[in-house]
Every structure is written in C-alpha cells, then in structure tokens.
Amino acid sequence: MRNNYLLSLFILLALLPVLIFRDYTPSNELRYLSIVDEALRSGHFLTFTNQGLPYADKPPLYFWLLIFSRWLLGGHYMWFLGLFSLVPALVVMGVMDRWVRGEVSADNRFTGRLMLMTCGLFLGLAIILRMDMLMCMFIVLSLYTFYRMQRGEGNHRRNAILFPVYVFLAVFSKGPVGILVPLLVSVAFLLVTGRIRTLGRYWGWTTWVVLLVGCALWFAGVYLEGGPEYLNNLLFHQTVDRAVNSFHHDEPFYYYFISVWYSLAPWSLLLIGIIVVSIRRGWIRTELERFFLTTLVVIMLMLSCISSKIAVYLTPAFPFFVYLAVLLLARFRWNRWLALALAVPAAVFVASTPVLVWLGGQPATQFLAQPSFYVAAGVLTLTGLLALFYLYRRKNFHRSIHTIAIGLFIAVFAGGWGLPALNSRMGFADLCHKAMQVAQEKQLSGYITYGISRPESMDVFLHQDVKPVTILGLLTNDYAGNVLLLSTRAVKRSSTVRALIEGKEKYNVGDYMVVAL
C-alpha cells in the first residue's frame, strides 16, 4: 500500500508542470468550462446549455465537479481541474493492483502499475479534462466488487450496496456504457463459468432498486428543470441514436481493433502479443485470468457494435489489457519476440533527440526548439539506451519496462516546463488575453472571429459572447470598433482578408492574429 502511495506521489509530481502550464484545448475542455459558466449564470444544474442551446450529451456528475471547482477557487484552474482525471486514474491503478495482489509477485505488480499509467491514451486521459476516466474508475470498482461478491470475499451486504452505487455513478458520469459494461461482463462471465443461474445474486432487487431510484430522481429533476424535450434528448437522441445510427463519430465495426494499437503504446506489441500467445497455448487458466479476458472481449465487441466510436471510449478496457498481460507474464521467459516488443519503443525513445533536433531546425516547427524539450528528448534517448542494455545484456524484462516507464515520466516532467511556448498554438488563452488587452487600449467593444474552429467557447476568457463572421460580413464594415481574431492560415489563403486588414494594427499570437478594426 505504501508503495502505491509513493508511486502516486511520483506520478503527480511528474505531471504537475503539465497541469500547471498547459492551456485548455478548444474542442472539449474549453467547451465544458463554457457550459459550466452558463450553468452558474442560469442556475440550472441538471439541464445544461452550450451557447444557449440544450446540451444533453453528457450526464451532470463531471460538470458538478467543475462547478464545485469554480465555486471553491473562484475561477478555472487547470492544476486543480486536472485532478478530476488524474485521481480517478490513480484509483484505477490502486484497485487493479489490489485485485491481483494474491496472484502475482511484487515485481510484476510494480510492472503493471507503471505500464498502466504510461499507456499512451490512458496517460493522456489522466491529464485531459474529460469524464472518461471518471467513468472508467466506477466501472473498474463495480467489476471488482462483482468479482469479490461471486468469490464470497468481503462483507456481502456492503458489497451488495456498493455494486449498484458504482454502476449508477458510472452512468451518472458518462452514460449507458456505465451500466452496459458491468451487466454484459457479469452475464458473460457467469455463462462462461457455468453459473448463470446465480445472476440474481448480483442483479437482484437491491441492485435494481438502487439504480431505478437514482435514475428516477435524476430524470425527474431533468423533467422539472428542462421539460420533456430535454429529457427525450437525454434518453433517446444521445443514447439510442448514437448507438444505432450515430450522428457523431460514426466509424466501422473494426475501428477499435486498429485504434487499440496506438492507444496502448508504447506497450501495444508486448501486451497484445502476450495475450494472443497465451490464448493460443491455452494458458488462460485461473478464474481471474478468465474474468479479465472476458471483460476485454465484452468491452471490445460491445463498443464495436455501437455506431459512435472514438479511441477514448475504449478506456475501461485498458486496465484489463495491462493486468491480464501482467498475470500471464510470469509464464514467459526471455525470447526474441518479447525482446523485440520492448526494443521497438526503446528504439523510438533513442531517436527522440535527433528527431527533435531536425524538427527544431525546420521553419514550420522552430517553436519546438525549447530547452526543456531538448532536456526531455535527451532523457528519452538515455532511457531507450538503458532499456536496451537491460533487455539484451541483462535479459531483464522488468528492469527494461521500469526504465522506459520512469524515463517517460521524467521526460514529461522536463518537457512540461516548455508548454507555455506551445500554448498559443494549442489553445485560446494567450490569444484572448491579447485581444482583451487590445480592446482595453483601443476602447473597442466586442470580439469577432474568422477562420477559427470552435471559437464560441472563448467566452470563458473574454467574459462575453464571440461572434464568428464570414468574409462577406467583414466586407460590410459593420464590425468597426471590434477586435478581430483570425487564424494566420486564413490570412494566407485569402487575398480579400489580407486587403481588409492592410494598414490596421495587427498582433501575431502563435498561429493566430489579433486585429483592431
């Protein structure tokens, strides 16, 4: 337990510069903050709006956490908001570690913790402002509780209450996947083990009463606050329509069988290779191994059958990919293909420094030539070399994995200090602060945008609505006295725009430009 706390503290410190210095991404993070600000202005906390339009895409739990942060600190601060993703990720790591405690050695458990927290997409979701990691935590807790119940471990009465509570909170975090995963996994596992008749022990009246009461209170509140149209949007448009014929993120059935390879990087070859070889050789023997494999198969197939697909939806499967491989790793000895599965990411790490040096010398990517990035690349290069040494000279898989994972965290820590140099290209904070400065100096009244994707959430920084305009709108000259925010790419592409801003005061901010009209 103490080792878990120490590793969690190490991970928190390694990610701290990223949490402090990173700007919000415009696509989702800034939009969520804008929705929260609208909720606080309107006093609606069950039915949300985005720029005045109903936003029933997501349940309220994650928004409540953001609202709490806004109330507690008086503003939006990435270092605090990021904890709503990082802490659930650390909880998932702790639960999975406890789950396999009696099955694997301490060295294997440490390997599992490091691999899980450095899986590319899992690590990314641990610092990105999304509700996926929160839902993943509750799904893992629900499955862990179910497994203990069917094994007769722990206080049955307590687990019988905790199980549906975790399931409901998973639904309340992200939606119906929160109940589908625990339900389908438990049914499939009981079928595989010939115990389907015991399903009522876990999905009996206690479970359904907790779920129905929780949903009834939620839906009643939605109806009272937003009316029948919002409730219909929440229950049908955002669930059935997305599942059957998605209007958003529609992808083919095989999408996750491709995305899983880059989602699990740098451990993809190792994890998938160990699992596939173990299945072929009949090494899935223990009940825990069968449960983890059943969970993986169910999640992959279920999500593949849903029309709406993006890589992050696979988050609940990542812990089981890692820990199924950890359970099986003890049965493998050093061999060439296993060594190659680790040598590939190690070689990529070795190449980090020369690649960054080359990119830093290119006109289009000179902004990457930051001292902290060179330090991070140097750490990765040394990490890769040391991992290859342990892999081929010492033939020590665990030491090689530990080296790659710890080196990655150190590199993230070093590189995080250079993020302010990239923020003007990643987000809108620097652009909006400059626009506000220009508006104050020139006594301009409003803000308009051209050629910028999803600019409406800039109201988080500007504290007023932002109006996107077309070229025709700019030519009407109805926007004199406003600040124009536009992308430099739009300026390069349009001679009309260049002529329009000719002779006006212009300020470059990363990939954007501020013009006083």
Coordinates of C-alpha atoms in Angstrom, one line a residue:
M1 CA 0.0 0.0 0.0
R2 CA 2.8 2.4 0.9
N3 CA 4.5 1.7 -2.5
N4 CA 1.2 2.7 -4.2
Y5 CA 1.2 6.0 -2.4
L6 CA 4.8 6.7 -3.2
L7 CA 4.3 5.9 -6.9
S8 CA 1.1 8.0 -7.0
L9 CA 3.1 10.9 -5.5
F10 CA 5.9 10.4 -8.0
I11 CA 3.3 10.4 -10.9
L12 CA 1.6 13.5 -9.5
L13 CA 4.9 15.4 -9.3
A14 CA 5.9 14.3 -12.8
L15 CA 2.7 15.6 -14.3
L16 CA 2.5 18.7 -12.2
P17 CA 4.2 21.0 -14.8
V18 CA 1.8 19.9 -17.5
L19 CA -1.2 20.5 -15.2
I20 CA 0.2 24.0 -14.3
F21 CA 1.3 25.3 -17.7
R22 CA -1.0 23.6 -20.2
D23 CA -3.7 25.6 -21.9
Y24 CA -7.2 24.2 -22.4
T25 CA -8.0 22.5 -25.7
P26 CA -10.7 24.3 -27.6
S27 CA -12.5 21.2 -28.8
N28 CA -13.8 19.8 -25.5
E29 CA -12.1 21.2 -22.4
L30 CA -12.9 24.9 -23.1
R31 CA -16.4 23.9 -24.2
Y32 CA -17.0 22.2 -20.8
L33 CA -15.9 25.2 -19.0
S34 CA -18.2 27.4 -21.1
I35 CA -21.1 25.1 -20.3
V36 CA -20.2 25.3 -16.6
D37 CA -20.2 29.1 -16.7
E38 CA -23.6 29.1 -18.4
A39 CA -25.0 26.7 -15.7
L40 CA -23.8 29.0 -13.0
R41 CA -25.4 32.0 -14.7
S42 CA -28.7 30.3 -15.3
G43 CA -28.9 28.3 -12.1
H44 CA -29.6 25.1 -13.9
F45 CA -27.5 22.1 -12.7
L46 CA -29.2 19.1 -14.3
T47 CA -30.0 20.5 -17.7
F48 CA -27.1 22.2 -19.4
T49 CA -26.8 24.6 -22.4
N50 CA -23.9 25.4 -24.7
Q51 CA -24.2 28.9 -26.2
G52 CA -27.9 28.9 -25.3
L53 CA -28.6 25.6 -27.0
P54 CA -29.6 22.4 -25.0
Y55 CA -26.6 20.2 -24.2
A56 CA -27.8 16.8 -23.2
D57 CA -24.7 14.9 -24.5
K58 CA -23.3 14.2 -21.0
P59 CA -24.7 13.4 -17.5
P60 CA -24.1 16.0 -14.8
L61 CA -21.6 14.4 -12.4
Y62 CA -18.5 15.7 -14.1
F63 CA -20.0 19.1 -14.6
W64 CA -20.8 19.2 -10.9
L65 CA -17.1 18.6 -10.1
L66 CA -16.2 21.5 -12.4
I67 CA -18.9 23.7 -10.8
F68 CA -17.5 22.8 -7.4
S69 CA -14.0 23.8 -8.5
R70 CA -15.3 27.2 -9.9
W71 CA -17.2 27.8 -6.6
L72 CA -14.2 26.8 -4.4
L73 CA -11.5 28.7 -6.2
G74 CA -13.4 31.5 -7.9
G75 CA -12.2 30.6 -11.4
H76 CA -11.0 27.8 -13.6
Y77 CA -7.5 26.5 -12.9
M78 CA -6.0 23.6 -14.8
W79 CA -3.9 22.3 -12.0
F80 CA -7.0 21.6 -9.9
L81 CA -9.4 20.6 -12.7
G82 CA -6.8 18.1 -13.9
L83 CA -7.1 16.2 -10.6
F84 CA -10.7 15.1 -11.6
S85 CA -9.0 12.9 -14.2
L86 CA -5.7 12.1 -12.5
V87 CA -7.1 11.0 -9.2
P88 CA -9.5 8.5 -10.8
A89 CA -6.6 7.1 -12.9
L90 CA -4.6 6.6 -9.7
V91 CA -7.6 4.9 -8.1
V92 CA -7.9 2.6 -11.0
M93 CA -4.2 1.7 -10.7
G94 CA -4.7 1.0 -7.0
V95 CA -7.8 -1.1 -7.4
M96 CA -6.2 -3.2 -10.2
D97 CA -3.0 -3.7 -8.1
R98 CA -5.1 -4.8 -5.1
W99 CA -7.1 -7.1 -7.4
V100 CA -4.0 -9.1 -8.5
R101 CA -2.2 -9.0 -5.1
G102 CA -2.5 -12.7 -4.4
E103 CA -1.8 -13.8 -7.9
V104 CA 1.5 -12.2 -8.9
S105 CA 4.8 -11.2 -7.4
A106 CA 5.5 -7.7 -6.1
D107 CA 7.8 -7.1 -9.0
N108 CA 5.1 -7.9 -11.5
R109 CA 2.6 -5.7 -9.7
F110 CA 5.0 -2.8 -9.9
T111 CA 5.5 -3.5 -13.6
G112 CA 1.7 -3.5 -14.0
R113 CA 1.3 -0.1 -12.2
L114 CA 3.9 1.5 -14.4
M115 CA 2.7 0.1 -17.7
L116 CA -0.9 1.1 -17.0
M117 CA 0.0 4.7 -16.1
T118 CA 2.2 5.0 -19.2
C119 CA -0.2 3.6 -21.7
G120 CA -0.3 6.4 -24.2
L121 CA -4.1 7.1 -24.2
F122 CA -4.6 6.2 -20.5
L123 CA -1.8 8.6 -19.5
G124 CA -3.3 11.3 -21.8
L125 CA -6.8 10.9 -20.3
A126 CA -5.3 11.2 -16.8
I127 CA -4.5 14.8 -17.5
I128 CA -7.2 15.8 -20.1
L129 CA -10.4 17.3 -18.8
R130 CA -12.9 14.6 -19.8
M131 CA -15.3 12.4 -17.9
D132 CA -14.0 9.1 -19.4
M133 CA -11.5 8.4 -16.6
L134 CA -14.2 9.1 -14.0
M135 CA -16.5 6.5 -15.6
C136 CA -13.6 4.1 -16.0
M137 CA -12.9 4.3 -12.3
F138 CA -16.5 3.5 -11.4
I139 CA -16.7 0.6 -13.9
V140 CA -13.5 -0.9 -12.5
L141 CA -14.8 -0.5 -9.0
S142 CA -18.1 -2.1 -9.9
L143 CA -16.4 -5.1 -11.7
Y144 CA -14.0 -5.5 -8.7
T145 CA -17.0 -5.6 -6.3
F146 CA -18.9 -8.1 -8.5
Y147 CA -15.8 -10.4 -8.6
R148 CA -15.4 -10.3 -4.9
M149 CA -19.2 -11.0 -4.4
Q150 CA -19.1 -14.1 -6.6
R151 CA -16.0 -15.2 -4.8
G152 CA -17.6 -14.7 -1.4
E153 CA -15.0 -12.2 -0.3
G154 CA -15.6 -9.2 1.9
N155 CA -18.9 -8.1 3.5
H156 CA -21.7 -9.3 1.2
R157 CA -24.2 -6.8 2.5
R158 CA -21.8 -3.9 2.0
N159 CA -20.8 -5.1 -1.5
A160 CA -24.4 -5.6 -2.5
I161 CA -25.0 -1.9 -1.9
L162 CA -21.7 -0.7 -3.3
F163 CA -22.1 -2.6 -6.6
P164 CA -25.2 -0.8 -7.8
V165 CA -23.9 2.5 -6.4
Y166 CA -20.7 2.2 -8.5
V167 CA -22.8 1.2 -11.6
F168 CA -25.1 4.2 -11.1
L169 CA -22.2 6.6 -10.7
A170 CA -20.6 5.2 -13.9
V171 CA -23.9 6.0 -15.7
F172 CA -24.0 9.4 -14.0
S173 CA -20.5 10.1 -15.2
K174 CA -20.8 9.3 -18.9
G175 CA -23.9 7.5 -19.9
P176 CA -25.3 4.0 -20.6
V177 CA -21.9 2.4 -21.2
G178 CA -21.6 2.7 -17.4
I179 CA -24.3 0.0 -16.9
L180 CA -23.8 -2.0 -20.1
V181 CA -20.2 -3.0 -19.3
P182 CA -20.8 -4.3 -15.8
L183 CA -24.1 -6.0 -16.9
L184 CA -22.7 -7.7 -20.0
V185 CA -19.4 -8.7 -18.4
S186 CA -21.1 -10.3 -15.4
V187 CA -23.6 -12.2 -17.6
A188 CA -20.8 -13.3 -20.0
F189 CA -18.5 -14.4 -17.1
L190 CA -21.3 -16.4 -15.4
L191 CA -22.1 -18.1 -18.7
V192 CA -18.5 -19.0 -19.3
T193 CA -18.1 -20.4 -15.8
G194 CA -21.5 -22.2 -15.9
R195 CA -23.0 -20.1 -13.1
I196 CA -25.6 -18.1 -15.0
R197 CA -28.3 -19.2 -12.5
T198 CA -26.6 -17.1 -9.8
L199 CA -27.1 -13.9 -11.8
G200 CA -29.9 -12.8 -9.4
R201 CA -27.4 -12.6 -6.6
Y202 CA -25.8 -9.6 -8.2
W203 CA -28.5 -8.2 -10.4
G204 CA -31.3 -8.8 -7.9
W205 CA -33.9 -6.4 -6.4
T206 CA -31.3 -4.5 -4.3
T207 CA -29.3 -3.6 -7.4
W208 CA -32.3 -2.6 -9.5
V209 CA -33.9 -0.6 -6.7
V210 CA -30.7 1.5 -6.2
L211 CA -30.4 2.0 -10.0
L212 CA -34.1 2.8 -10.5
V213 CA -34.3 5.2 -7.6
G214 CA -31.1 7.0 -8.7
C215 CA -32.3 7.3 -12.3
A216 CA -35.8 8.3 -11.3
L217 CA -34.6 11.2 -9.1
W218 CA -32.2 12.3 -11.9
F219 CA -34.8 12.1 -14.7
A220 CA -37.5 13.8 -12.6
G221 CA -35.1 16.6 -11.9
V222 CA -34.3 16.9 -15.6
Y223 CA -38.0 17.0 -16.5
L224 CA -38.8 19.7 -13.9
E225 CA -35.8 21.8 -14.9
G226 CA -35.7 21.3 -18.7
G227 CA -39.0 19.8 -19.7
P228 CA -39.9 16.8 -21.8
E229 CA -37.9 17.9 -24.9
Y230 CA -34.6 17.9 -22.9
L231 CA -35.5 14.6 -21.2
N232 CA -36.2 13.0 -24.6
N233 CA -32.9 14.3 -25.9
L234 CA -31.1 12.8 -23.0
L235 CA -32.8 9.4 -23.0
F236 CA -33.1 8.7 -26.7
H237 CA -31.2 11.1 -29.0
Q238 CA -28.0 10.9 -27.1
T239 CA -28.3 7.1 -26.4
V240 CA -30.3 5.1 -29.0
D241 CA -29.4 7.4 -31.9
R242 CA -25.7 7.3 -31.1
A243 CA -25.7 3.6 -30.7
V244 CA -27.7 2.6 -33.8
N245 CA -27.1 5.3 -36.4
S246 CA -24.6 7.8 -35.0
F247 CA -24.8 11.4 -35.9
H248 CA -21.3 11.9 -34.4
H249 CA -18.1 9.9 -34.6
D250 CA -19.6 7.2 -36.9
E251 CA -16.9 4.6 -37.6
P252 CA -16.8 1.0 -39.0
F253 CA -17.0 -2.1 -36.8
Y254 CA -13.3 -2.8 -36.8
Y255 CA -12.3 0.7 -35.6
Y256 CA -11.2 -0.4 -32.1
F257 CA -9.2 -3.3 -33.5
I258 CA -7.0 -0.7 -35.2
S259 CA -7.1 2.1 -32.6
V260 CA -6.1 -0.2 -29.8
W261 CA -2.5 -0.5 -31.2
Y262 CA -1.7 3.2 -30.8
S263 CA -3.9 3.6 -27.7
L264 CA -1.8 1.1 -25.8
A265 CA 1.6 2.5 -27.0
P266 CA 4.4 2.0 -26.1
W267 CA 3.3 -1.4 -24.7
S268 CA 1.0 -2.5 -27.6
L269 CA 3.2 -5.2 -29.1
L270 CA 4.0 -6.6 -25.6
L271 CA 0.5 -6.6 -24.2
I272 CA -1.3 -7.9 -27.2
G273 CA 1.4 -10.4 -28.0
I274 CA 1.4 -11.9 -24.5
I275 CA -2.4 -12.2 -24.5
V276 CA -2.6 -13.7 -28.0
V277 CA 0.1 -16.2 -27.4
S278 CA -1.4 -17.2 -24.1
I279 CA -4.8 -17.8 -25.6
R280 CA -3.2 -20.0 -28.4
R281 CA -1.3 -22.0 -25.9
G282 CA -4.2 -22.5 -23.5
W283 CA -2.5 -20.5 -20.7
I284 CA -5.7 -18.7 -19.6
R285 CA -6.3 -21.0 -16.6
T286 CA -7.2 -19.2 -13.4
E287 CA -10.6 -17.7 -12.7
L288 CA -9.1 -14.2 -12.5
E289 CA -7.4 -14.6 -15.9
R290 CA -10.7 -15.8 -17.4
F291 CA -12.5 -12.8 -15.9
F292 CA -10.1 -10.3 -17.2
L293 CA -10.2 -11.9 -20.7
T294 CA -14.0 -12.0 -20.6
T295 CA -14.0 -8.3 -19.7
L296 CA -11.7 -7.4 -22.6
V297 CA -13.7 -9.4 -25.2
V298 CA -17.0 -8.0 -24.0
I299 CA -15.9 -4.4 -24.0
M300 CA -14.2 -4.6 -27.4
L301 CA -17.3 -6.3 -29.0
M302 CA -19.9 -4.2 -27.3
L303 CA -18.2 -0.9 -28.3
S304 CA -17.6 -2.2 -31.8
C305 CA -21.3 -2.7 -32.2
I306 CA -22.1 0.9 -31.2
S307 CA -22.1 3.2 -34.1
S308 CA -20.4 6.2 -32.4
K309 CA -16.7 5.4 -31.9
I310 CA -13.6 7.3 -30.8
A311 CA -10.5 5.9 -29.3
V312 CA -11.1 7.2 -25.8
Y313 CA -14.3 5.1 -25.4
L314 CA -12.0 2.1 -25.0
T315 CA -10.7 3.5 -21.7
P316 CA -12.4 0.9 -19.5
A317 CA -10.6 -1.9 -21.4
F318 CA -7.0 -0.5 -20.8
P319 CA -6.6 -1.7 -17.2
F320 CA -7.6 -5.2 -18.2
F321 CA -5.3 -5.3 -21.2
V322 CA -2.4 -4.4 -18.9
Y323 CA -3.2 -6.6 -15.9
L324 CA -4.2 -9.7 -17.9
A325 CA -0.7 -9.5 -19.5
V326 CA 0.8 -9.0 -16.1
L327 CA -0.9 -12.1 -14.8
L328 CA 0.5 -14.1 -17.7
L329 CA 3.9 -12.5 -17.9
A330 CA 5.4 -14.9 -15.3
R331 CA 4.9 -17.8 -17.7
F332 CA 7.2 -16.3 -20.3
R333 CA 10.9 -16.5 -20.4
W334 CA 13.2 -14.2 -22.3
N335 CA 12.8 -14.7 -26.1
R336 CA 13.4 -12.7 -29.2
W337 CA 9.8 -11.7 -30.0
L338 CA 9.2 -10.5 -26.5
A339 CA 12.5 -8.6 -26.6
L340 CA 11.5 -7.1 -29.9
A341 CA 8.2 -5.9 -28.4
L342 CA 10.2 -3.8 -25.9
A343 CA 13.1 -3.0 -28.2
V344 CA 10.8 -1.1 -30.6
P345 CA 9.6 1.5 -28.2
A346 CA 13.1 1.7 -26.7
A347 CA 14.5 2.5 -30.2
V348 CA 11.8 5.1 -30.7
F349 CA 12.9 6.7 -27.4
V350 CA 16.6 6.7 -28.6
A351 CA 15.6 8.5 -31.8
S352 CA 13.9 11.3 -29.8
T353 CA 16.9 13.7 -29.7
P354 CA 17.9 13.5 -33.3
V355 CA 14.3 13.9 -34.4
L356 CA 13.7 16.9 -32.2
V357 CA 17.0 18.5 -33.4
W358 CA 15.8 18.0 -37.0
L359 CA 12.3 19.4 -36.3
G360 CA 13.7 22.4 -34.4
G361 CA 15.7 23.3 -37.4
Q362 CA 12.7 23.4 -39.8
P363 CA 11.0 26.8 -40.3
A364 CA 7.5 25.3 -39.7
T365 CA 8.4 23.7 -36.4
Q366 CA 11.0 26.0 -34.9
F367 CA 8.7 26.6 -32.0
L368 CA 9.7 23.1 -30.8
A369 CA 13.3 24.2 -30.2
Q370 CA 12.8 24.8 -26.5
P371 CA 15.5 24.0 -23.9
S372 CA 13.0 21.9 -21.8
F373 CA 12.0 19.9 -24.8
Y374 CA 15.7 19.1 -25.6
V375 CA 16.1 18.0 -22.0
A376 CA 13.1 15.8 -22.3
A377 CA 14.3 14.3 -25.6
G378 CA 17.7 13.7 -24.0
V379 CA 16.1 11.9 -21.1
L380 CA 14.1 9.7 -23.6
T381 CA 17.3 8.9 -25.6
L382 CA 19.2 7.8 -22.5
T383 CA 16.2 5.9 -21.3
G384 CA 15.9 4.0 -24.5
L385 CA 19.6 3.1 -24.5
L386 CA 19.5 1.9 -20.9
A387 CA 16.3 -0.1 -21.6
L388 CA 18.1 -1.8 -24.5
F389 CA 21.0 -2.6 -22.2
Y390 CA 18.8 -4.2 -19.6
L391 CA 16.9 -6.1 -22.3
Y392 CA 19.7 -7.6 -24.3
R393 CA 22.7 -7.6 -21.9
R394 CA 20.9 -8.5 -18.7
K395 CA 17.9 -10.1 -20.3
N396 CA 15.7 -8.5 -17.7
F397 CA 12.2 -7.6 -18.9
H398 CA 11.1 -6.0 -15.7
R399 CA 14.0 -3.7 -15.4
S400 CA 13.7 -2.6 -19.1
I401 CA 9.9 -1.9 -18.6
H402 CA 10.6 0.1 -15.4
T403 CA 13.3 2.1 -17.1
I404 CA 11.1 3.0 -20.1
A405 CA 8.2 4.0 -17.8
I406 CA 10.1 6.0 -15.3
G407 CA 12.1 7.7 -18.0
L408 CA 8.9 8.7 -19.7
F409 CA 7.6 10.3 -16.6
I410 CA 10.9 12.2 -16.1
A411 CA 10.7 13.4 -19.7
V412 CA 7.1 14.5 -19.3
F413 CA 8.2 16.5 -16.2
A414 CA 11.1 18.1 -18.1
G415 CA 9.0 18.9 -21.2
G416 CA 6.1 20.3 -19.2
W417 CA 8.1 23.4 -18.4
G418 CA 8.2 24.3 -22.0
L419 CA 4.4 24.2 -22.6
P420 CA 3.9 28.0 -22.4
A421 CA 5.8 28.3 -25.7
L422 CA 3.2 26.0 -27.3
N423 CA 0.1 27.2 -25.7
S424 CA -0.5 29.9 -28.2
R425 CA -0.7 27.2 -30.9
M426 CA -2.7 24.7 -28.8
G427 CA -5.4 26.9 -27.1
F428 CA -7.0 30.3 -27.0
A429 CA -5.8 31.7 -23.6
D430 CA -2.9 33.7 -25.0
L431 CA -5.0 34.9 -28.0
C432 CA -7.9 36.0 -25.8
H433 CA -5.6 37.8 -23.3
K434 CA -4.0 39.7 -26.1
A435 CA -7.4 40.5 -27.6
M436 CA -8.6 41.9 -24.2
Q437 CA -5.5 44.0 -23.9
V438 CA -6.1 45.5 -27.4
A439 CA -9.8 46.1 -26.7
Q440 CA -8.9 47.9 -23.5
E441 CA -6.2 50.0 -25.1
K442 CA -8.2 50.9 -28.2
Q443 CA -11.5 51.1 -26.3
L444 CA -13.2 48.6 -28.6
S445 CA -16.5 47.0 -27.7
G446 CA -16.7 43.4 -29.0
Y447 CA -15.0 40.4 -30.5
I448 CA -15.5 38.7 -33.8
T449 CA -13.6 35.7 -35.3
Y450 CA -12.8 34.5 -38.8
G451 CA -11.2 31.2 -39.8
I452 CA -11.0 29.8 -36.3
S453 CA -12.6 26.4 -35.4
R454 CA -15.0 26.4 -32.4
P455 CA -14.4 30.0 -31.3
E456 CA -17.6 30.2 -29.3
S457 CA -16.0 28.9 -26.1
M458 CA -13.7 31.9 -26.0
D459 CA -16.3 33.5 -23.8
V460 CA -14.6 31.7 -20.9
F461 CA -11.7 34.1 -21.2
L462 CA -13.4 37.1 -22.8
H463 CA -16.4 37.1 -20.5
Q464 CA -18.7 37.9 -23.4
D465 CA -20.1 36.3 -26.5
V466 CA -17.9 35.9 -29.5
K467 CA -19.4 36.2 -33.0
P468 CA -17.9 34.2 -35.9
V469 CA -18.2 36.1 -39.2
T470 CA -17.8 35.4 -42.9
I471 CA -15.8 37.3 -45.5
L472 CA -19.0 39.0 -46.7
G473 CA -19.7 40.1 -43.2
L474 CA -16.3 41.6 -42.8
L475 CA -16.7 43.5 -46.1
T476 CA -19.9 45.1 -44.9
N477 CA -17.8 47.1 -42.5
D478 CA -20.5 46.6 -39.8
Y479 CA -17.9 45.5 -37.3
A480 CA -15.9 48.7 -36.9
G481 CA -15.0 49.1 -33.3
N482 CA -14.5 45.4 -32.7
V483 CA -11.5 43.2 -32.2
L484 CA -11.0 40.7 -35.0
L485 CA -9.4 37.3 -34.1
L486 CA -8.4 35.2 -37.0
S487 CA -6.0 32.4 -38.0
T488 CA -2.8 33.2 -39.9
R489 CA -3.7 30.3 -42.2
A490 CA -6.9 32.1 -43.2
V491 CA -4.9 35.3 -43.9
K492 CA -2.5 33.4 -46.1
R493 CA -5.3 31.7 -48.1
S494 CA -7.5 34.8 -48.8
S495 CA -6.3 37.9 -50.6
T496 CA -9.6 39.6 -49.6
V497 CA -8.8 39.1 -45.9
R498 CA -5.2 40.4 -46.4
A499 CA -6.6 43.5 -48.2
L500 CA -9.2 44.0 -45.4
I501 CA -6.6 44.1 -42.6
E502 CA -4.0 46.0 -44.6
G503 CA -3.0 49.2 -42.7
K504 CA -4.7 48.1 -39.5
E505 CA -2.9 47.3 -36.2
K506 CA -2.1 43.6 -36.1
Y507 CA -0.6 41.4 -33.4
N508 CA 0.6 37.8 -34.0
V509 CA -0.1 35.3 -31.3
G510 CA 1.2 31.8 -32.3
D511 CA -1.0 30.6 -35.2
Y512 CA -3.4 33.4 -34.8
M513 CA -3.7 37.2 -35.2
V514 CA -5.4 40.0 -33.4
V515 CA -6.6 43.0 -35.5
A516 CA -8.1 46.2 -34.2
L517 CA -10.9 47.2 -36.5

